[in-house]
Coordinates of C-alpha atoms in Angstrom, one line a residue:
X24 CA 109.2 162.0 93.0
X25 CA 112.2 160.1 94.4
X26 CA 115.1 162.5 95.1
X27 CA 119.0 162.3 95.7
X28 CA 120.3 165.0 98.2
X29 CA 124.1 165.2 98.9
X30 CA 126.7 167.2 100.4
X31 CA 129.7 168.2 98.5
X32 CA 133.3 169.9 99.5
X33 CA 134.2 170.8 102.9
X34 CA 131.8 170.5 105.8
X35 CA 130.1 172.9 107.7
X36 CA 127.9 173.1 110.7
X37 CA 124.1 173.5 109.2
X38 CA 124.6 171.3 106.7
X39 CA 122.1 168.3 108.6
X40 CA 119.6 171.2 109.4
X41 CA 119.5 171.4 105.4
X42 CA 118.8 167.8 105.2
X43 CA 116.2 167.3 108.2
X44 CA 114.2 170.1 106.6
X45 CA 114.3 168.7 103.0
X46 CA 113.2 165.3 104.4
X47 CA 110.4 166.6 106.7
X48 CA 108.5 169.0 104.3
X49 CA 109.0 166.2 101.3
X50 CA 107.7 163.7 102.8
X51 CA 105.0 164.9 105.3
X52 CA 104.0 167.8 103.4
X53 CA 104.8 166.5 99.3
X54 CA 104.9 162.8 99.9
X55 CA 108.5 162.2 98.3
X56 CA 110.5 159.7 98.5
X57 CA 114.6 160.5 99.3
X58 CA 117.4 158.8 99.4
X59 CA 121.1 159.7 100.5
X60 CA 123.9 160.1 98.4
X61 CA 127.0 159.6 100.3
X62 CA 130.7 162.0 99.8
X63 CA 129.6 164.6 98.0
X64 CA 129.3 163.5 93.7
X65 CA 131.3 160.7 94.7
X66 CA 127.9 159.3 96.1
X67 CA 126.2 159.1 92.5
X68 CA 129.2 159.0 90.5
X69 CA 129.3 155.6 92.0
X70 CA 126.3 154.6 93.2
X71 CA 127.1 155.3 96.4
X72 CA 123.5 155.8 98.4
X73 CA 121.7 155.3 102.2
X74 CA 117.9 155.6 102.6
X75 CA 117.2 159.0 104.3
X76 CA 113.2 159.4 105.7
X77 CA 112.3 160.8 108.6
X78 CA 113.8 158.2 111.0
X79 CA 116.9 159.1 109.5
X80 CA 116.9 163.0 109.7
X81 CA 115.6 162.6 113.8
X82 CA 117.7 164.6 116.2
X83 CA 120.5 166.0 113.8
X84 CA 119.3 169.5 114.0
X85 CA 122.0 170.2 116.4
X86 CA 124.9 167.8 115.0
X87 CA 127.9 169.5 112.9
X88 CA 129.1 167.9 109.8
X89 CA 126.9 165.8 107.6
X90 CA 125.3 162.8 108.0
X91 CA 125.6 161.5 104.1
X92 CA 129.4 162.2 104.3
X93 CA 131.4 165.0 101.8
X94 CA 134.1 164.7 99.1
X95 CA 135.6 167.1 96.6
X96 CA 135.0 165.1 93.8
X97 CA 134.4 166.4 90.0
X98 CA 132.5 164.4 88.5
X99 CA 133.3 166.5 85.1
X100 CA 137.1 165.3 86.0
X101 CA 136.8 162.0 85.9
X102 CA 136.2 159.6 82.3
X103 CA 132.8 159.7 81.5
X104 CA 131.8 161.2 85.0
X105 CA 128.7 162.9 83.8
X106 CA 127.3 159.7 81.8
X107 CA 128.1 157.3 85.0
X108 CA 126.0 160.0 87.2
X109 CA 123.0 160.1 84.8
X110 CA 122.9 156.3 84.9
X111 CA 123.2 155.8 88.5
X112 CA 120.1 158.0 89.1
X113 CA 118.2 156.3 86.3
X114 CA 119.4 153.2 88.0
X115 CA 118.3 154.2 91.7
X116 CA 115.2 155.6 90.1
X117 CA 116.1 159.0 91.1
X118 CA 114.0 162.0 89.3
X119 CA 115.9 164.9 90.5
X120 CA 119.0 166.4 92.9
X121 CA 119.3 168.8 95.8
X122 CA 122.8 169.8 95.7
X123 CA 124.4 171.5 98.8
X124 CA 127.3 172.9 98.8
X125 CA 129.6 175.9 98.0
X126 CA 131.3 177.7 94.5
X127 CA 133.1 173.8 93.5
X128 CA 129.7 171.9 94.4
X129 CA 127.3 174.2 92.8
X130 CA 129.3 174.5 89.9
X131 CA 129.1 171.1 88.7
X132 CA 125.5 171.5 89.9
X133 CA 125.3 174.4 86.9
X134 CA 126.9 172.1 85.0
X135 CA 124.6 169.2 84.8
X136 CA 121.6 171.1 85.1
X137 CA 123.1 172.4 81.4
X138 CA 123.0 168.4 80.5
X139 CA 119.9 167.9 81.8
X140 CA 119.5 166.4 85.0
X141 CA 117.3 168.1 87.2
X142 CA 119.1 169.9 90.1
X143 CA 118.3 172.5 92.8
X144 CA 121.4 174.1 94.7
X145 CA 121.5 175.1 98.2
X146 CA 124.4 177.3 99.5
X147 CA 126.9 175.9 101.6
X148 CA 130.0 177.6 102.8
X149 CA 131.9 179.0 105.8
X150 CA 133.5 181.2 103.7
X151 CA 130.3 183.4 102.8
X152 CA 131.8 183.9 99.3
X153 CA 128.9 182.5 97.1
X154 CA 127.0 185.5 94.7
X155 CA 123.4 185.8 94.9
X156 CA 123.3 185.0 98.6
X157 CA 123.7 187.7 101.6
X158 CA 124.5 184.4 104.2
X159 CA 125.1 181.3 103.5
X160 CA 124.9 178.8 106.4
X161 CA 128.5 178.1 108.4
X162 CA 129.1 181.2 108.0
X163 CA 128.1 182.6 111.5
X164 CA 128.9 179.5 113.8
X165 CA 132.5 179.9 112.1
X166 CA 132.9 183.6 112.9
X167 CA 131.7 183.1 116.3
X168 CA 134.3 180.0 117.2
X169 CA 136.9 182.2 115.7
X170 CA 135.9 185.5 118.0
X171 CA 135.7 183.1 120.9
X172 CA 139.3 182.4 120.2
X173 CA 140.1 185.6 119.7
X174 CA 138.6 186.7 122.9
X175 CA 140.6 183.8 125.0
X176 CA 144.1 185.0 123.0
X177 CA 143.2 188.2 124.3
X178 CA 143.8 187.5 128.1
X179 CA 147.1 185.3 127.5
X180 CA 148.7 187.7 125.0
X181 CA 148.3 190.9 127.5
X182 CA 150.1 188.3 130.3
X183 CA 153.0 187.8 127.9
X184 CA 153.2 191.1 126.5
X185 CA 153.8 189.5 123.0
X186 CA 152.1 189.9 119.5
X187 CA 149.3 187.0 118.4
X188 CA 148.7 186.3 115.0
X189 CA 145.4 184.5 114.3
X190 CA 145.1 182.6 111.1
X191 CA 141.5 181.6 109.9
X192 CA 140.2 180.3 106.8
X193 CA 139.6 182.7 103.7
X194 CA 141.2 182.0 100.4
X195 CA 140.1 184.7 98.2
X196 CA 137.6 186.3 100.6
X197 CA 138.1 187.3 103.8
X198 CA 134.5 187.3 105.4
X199 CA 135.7 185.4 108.8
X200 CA 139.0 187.6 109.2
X201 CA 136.9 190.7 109.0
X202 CA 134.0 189.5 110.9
X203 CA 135.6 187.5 113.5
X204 CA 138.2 190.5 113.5
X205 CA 135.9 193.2 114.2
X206 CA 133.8 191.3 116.9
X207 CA 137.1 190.3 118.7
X208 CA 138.8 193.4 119.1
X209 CA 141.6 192.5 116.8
X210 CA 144.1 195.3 116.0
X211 CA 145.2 194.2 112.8
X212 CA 142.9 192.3 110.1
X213 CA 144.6 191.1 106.9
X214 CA 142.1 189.7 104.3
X215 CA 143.0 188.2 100.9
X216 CA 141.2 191.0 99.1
X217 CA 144.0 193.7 99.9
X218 CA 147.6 193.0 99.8
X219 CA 149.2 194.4 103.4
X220 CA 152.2 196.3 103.9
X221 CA 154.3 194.3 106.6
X222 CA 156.3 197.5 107.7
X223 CA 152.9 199.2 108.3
X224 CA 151.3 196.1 110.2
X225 CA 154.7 196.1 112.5
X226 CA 154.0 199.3 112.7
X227 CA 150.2 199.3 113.9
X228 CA 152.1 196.6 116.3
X229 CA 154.5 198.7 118.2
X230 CA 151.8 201.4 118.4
X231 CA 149.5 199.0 120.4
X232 CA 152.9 198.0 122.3
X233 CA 152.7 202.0 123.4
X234 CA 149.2 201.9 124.6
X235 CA 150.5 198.8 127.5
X236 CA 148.4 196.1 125.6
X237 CA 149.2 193.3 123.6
X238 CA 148.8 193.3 119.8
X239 CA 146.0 190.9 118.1
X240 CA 146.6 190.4 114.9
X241 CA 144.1 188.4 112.3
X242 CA 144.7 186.8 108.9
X243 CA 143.0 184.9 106.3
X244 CA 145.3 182.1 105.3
X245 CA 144.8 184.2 102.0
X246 CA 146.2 187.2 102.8
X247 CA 149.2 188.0 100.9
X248 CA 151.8 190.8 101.5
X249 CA 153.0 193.2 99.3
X250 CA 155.9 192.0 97.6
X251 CA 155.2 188.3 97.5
X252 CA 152.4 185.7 96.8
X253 CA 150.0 183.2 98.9
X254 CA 151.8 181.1 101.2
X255 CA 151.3 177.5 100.3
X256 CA 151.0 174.0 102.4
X257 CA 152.2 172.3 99.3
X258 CA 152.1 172.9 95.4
X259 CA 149.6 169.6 95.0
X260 CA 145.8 170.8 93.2
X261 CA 142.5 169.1 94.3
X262 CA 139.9 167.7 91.8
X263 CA 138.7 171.5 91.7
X264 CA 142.2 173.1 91.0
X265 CA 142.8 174.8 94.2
X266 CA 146.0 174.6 96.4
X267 CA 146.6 173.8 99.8
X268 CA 146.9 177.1 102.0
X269 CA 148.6 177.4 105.1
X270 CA 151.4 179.1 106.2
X271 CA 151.1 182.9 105.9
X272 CA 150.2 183.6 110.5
X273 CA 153.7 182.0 111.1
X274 CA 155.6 183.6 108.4
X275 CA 153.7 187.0 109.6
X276 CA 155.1 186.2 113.4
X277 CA 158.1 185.4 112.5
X278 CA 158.3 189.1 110.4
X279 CA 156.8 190.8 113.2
X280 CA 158.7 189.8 116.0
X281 CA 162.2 190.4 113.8
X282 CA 160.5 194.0 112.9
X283 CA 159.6 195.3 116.4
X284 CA 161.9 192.8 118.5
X285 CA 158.8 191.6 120.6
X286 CA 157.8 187.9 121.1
X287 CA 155.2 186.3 118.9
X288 CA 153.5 183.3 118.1
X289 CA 151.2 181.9 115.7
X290 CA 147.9 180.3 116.5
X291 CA 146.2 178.4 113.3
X292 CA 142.5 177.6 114.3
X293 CA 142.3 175.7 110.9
X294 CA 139.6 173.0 111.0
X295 CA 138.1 173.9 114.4
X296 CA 136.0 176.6 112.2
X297 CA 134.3 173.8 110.4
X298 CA 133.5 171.8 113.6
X299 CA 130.8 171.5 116.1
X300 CA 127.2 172.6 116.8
X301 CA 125.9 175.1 114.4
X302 CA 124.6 178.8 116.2
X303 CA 121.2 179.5 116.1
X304 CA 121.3 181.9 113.6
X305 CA 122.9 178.6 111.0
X306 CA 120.1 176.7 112.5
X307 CA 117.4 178.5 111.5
X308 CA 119.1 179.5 107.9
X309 CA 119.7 175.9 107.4
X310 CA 116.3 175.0 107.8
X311 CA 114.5 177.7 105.8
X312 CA 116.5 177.0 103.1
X313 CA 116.0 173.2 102.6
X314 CA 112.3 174.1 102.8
X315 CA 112.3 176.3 100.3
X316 CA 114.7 174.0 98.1
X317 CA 111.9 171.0 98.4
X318 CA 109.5 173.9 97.1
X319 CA 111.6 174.6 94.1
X320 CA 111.7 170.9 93.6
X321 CA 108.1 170.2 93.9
X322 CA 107.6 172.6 91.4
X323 CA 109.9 171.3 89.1
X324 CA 112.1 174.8 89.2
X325 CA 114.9 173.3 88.1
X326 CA 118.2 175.2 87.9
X327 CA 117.8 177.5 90.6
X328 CA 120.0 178.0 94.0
X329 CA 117.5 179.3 97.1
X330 CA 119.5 182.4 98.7
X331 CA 118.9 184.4 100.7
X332 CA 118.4 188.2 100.4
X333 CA 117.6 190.2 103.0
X334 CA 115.5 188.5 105.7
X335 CA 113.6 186.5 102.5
X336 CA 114.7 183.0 101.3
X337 CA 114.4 183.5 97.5
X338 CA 115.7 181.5 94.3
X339 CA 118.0 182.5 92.0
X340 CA 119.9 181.2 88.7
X341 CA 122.5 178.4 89.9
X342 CA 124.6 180.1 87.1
X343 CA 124.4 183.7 88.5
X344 CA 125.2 182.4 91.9
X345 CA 128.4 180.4 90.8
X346 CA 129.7 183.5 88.0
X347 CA 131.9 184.9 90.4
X348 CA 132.3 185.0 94.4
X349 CA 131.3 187.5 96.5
X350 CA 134.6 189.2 98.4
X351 CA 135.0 192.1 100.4
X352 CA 134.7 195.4 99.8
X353 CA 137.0 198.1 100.1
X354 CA 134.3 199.9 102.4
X355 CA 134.0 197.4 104.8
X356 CA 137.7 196.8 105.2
X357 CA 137.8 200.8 105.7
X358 CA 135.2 200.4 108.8
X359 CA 137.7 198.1 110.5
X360 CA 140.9 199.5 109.7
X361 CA 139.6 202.7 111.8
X362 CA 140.9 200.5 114.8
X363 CA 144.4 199.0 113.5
X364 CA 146.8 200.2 115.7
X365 CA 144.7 201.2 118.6

């Protein structure tokens, strides 16, 4: 077979892992043929392709970002979108897609796979909010540049004696708050899934005060207090519908330090989470999954996202992994909120 692979919405580190290991087994092991749609749907939406073999996926295990470029193009939002993709593949002689990418990506994945191009979905998201999957890749090297942060804040913070509020990424799940959170000794954590109190949170503040250490506290740009709504960059939508987020860890600061009269400040780590060298744990994720995404191709299993669950890379129903997203539950956010305050 000849087959398209792209990379849709925001970037990750992993994502070239994906890639390399699609290429290597399909060609060494199946004898496919690939080539390289570039930005995401934008790529075969308008016939936008690279040749990708072997000599192309060579030494980008360790890269970040992708090497066939990302968009947030939807294809299903643009006039005749879905025809202009189905004759660009027939055009390029392309028999089939391997779709990376998280709940926007996937979903127009679902979507065509309904019209009838052939399409296997891999899962692609620092956010680890996909269903179906326990991981996905991104996930990891994100909650570990966000601890390391954490961890830096730490030292700086206690020299000041003032509050820190960490904003990561999170908009309806709050995966990297809690993990990051937990793993960096954070005294608050605020996640999307749980609308906070800011009285109590300047409380759990002046209560670390007490204890001679400076309060850390982490958000998700998500989070959103009790009494009002998700603070916003900008009221402009994308081609999927979402807003812009970004604002809530300065208007938390600037609530705090009016609440319990000490100094704080704001520190936004924003894009930095999507940057850089994947961990080993991504690494290694990355690649088992493309592998077993050029299986389900090879067999012609179309329809299906590989996951997954457990320690085992399995393959599941594109639709049941794009229903709804996977968010936190209320008993994790109980383990950590054991230390708010301390």
């Amino acid at each position: 077979m000849r087959i398209g692979v792209l990379t849709g919405g925001g970037d990750c580190p992993g994502l070239n892992a994906v890639i390399r290991a699609v290429v290597r087994k399909g060609v060494a092991t199946y004898g496919h043929e690939f080539v390289g749609f570039r930005d995401g749907w934008k790529g075969p939406l308008e016939g936008l392709s690279k040749p990708l073999g072997i000599p192309e996926v060579r030494g980008i295990l360790p890269r970040g970002g992708t090497i066939l470029g990302s968009s947030r193009t939807n294809p299903f939002k643009i006039e005749n979108g879905v025809e202009r993709i189905k004759e660009n593949l027939a055009g390029q002689g392309v028999d089939a897609l391997i779709a990376i990418g998280g709940e926007d990506t996937l979903g127009v994945a679902t979507k065509l796979h309904e019209l009838g191009v052939n399409v296997v979905g891999v899962p692609k998201t620092i956010d680890n909010d996909l269903g179906a999957t326990d991981y996905t890749f991104g996930f990891d090297t994100a909650v570990n540049i966000a601890m390391e942060a954490i961890d830096r804040l730490h030292t700086t913070a206690e020299s000041h004696h003032r509050t820190l509020v960490v904003e990561v990424m999170g908009r309806h799940a709050g995966w990297i708050a809690l993990h990051a959170g937990l793993a960096g000794g954070a005294n608050v954590i605020l996640l999307p899934e749980r609308k906070f109190d800011v009285d109590q949170v300047a409380g759990y503040v002046e209560k670390r005060f007490q204890h001679q250490y400076a309060p850390i506290v982490v958000v998700a740009e998500g989070a959103q207090p009790l009494d009002g709504q998700m603070v916003l960059h900008n009221q402009e939508l994308d081609a999927f519908g979402h807003v812009r987020l970004g604002g809530i860890g300065q208007w938390l600061a600037e609530q705090l330090e009016a609440k319990t009269g000490k100094e704080a400040r704001t520190v936004v780590l924003g894009h930095i989470q999507r940057g850089g060298t994947p961990t080993a744990f991504d690494r290694v994720l990355a690649t088992r999954l493309g592998l077993q995404a050029i299986d389900a191709a090879h067999e012609g299993d179309w329809g299906k996202m590989v996951a997954m669950q457990s320690t085992d890379i399995v393959r599941v129903p594109l639709a049941e992994a794009t229903r709804e997203l996977k968010t936190v539950p209320i008993e994790r956010y109980d383990e950590a909120e054991v230390f708010f305050g301390s």
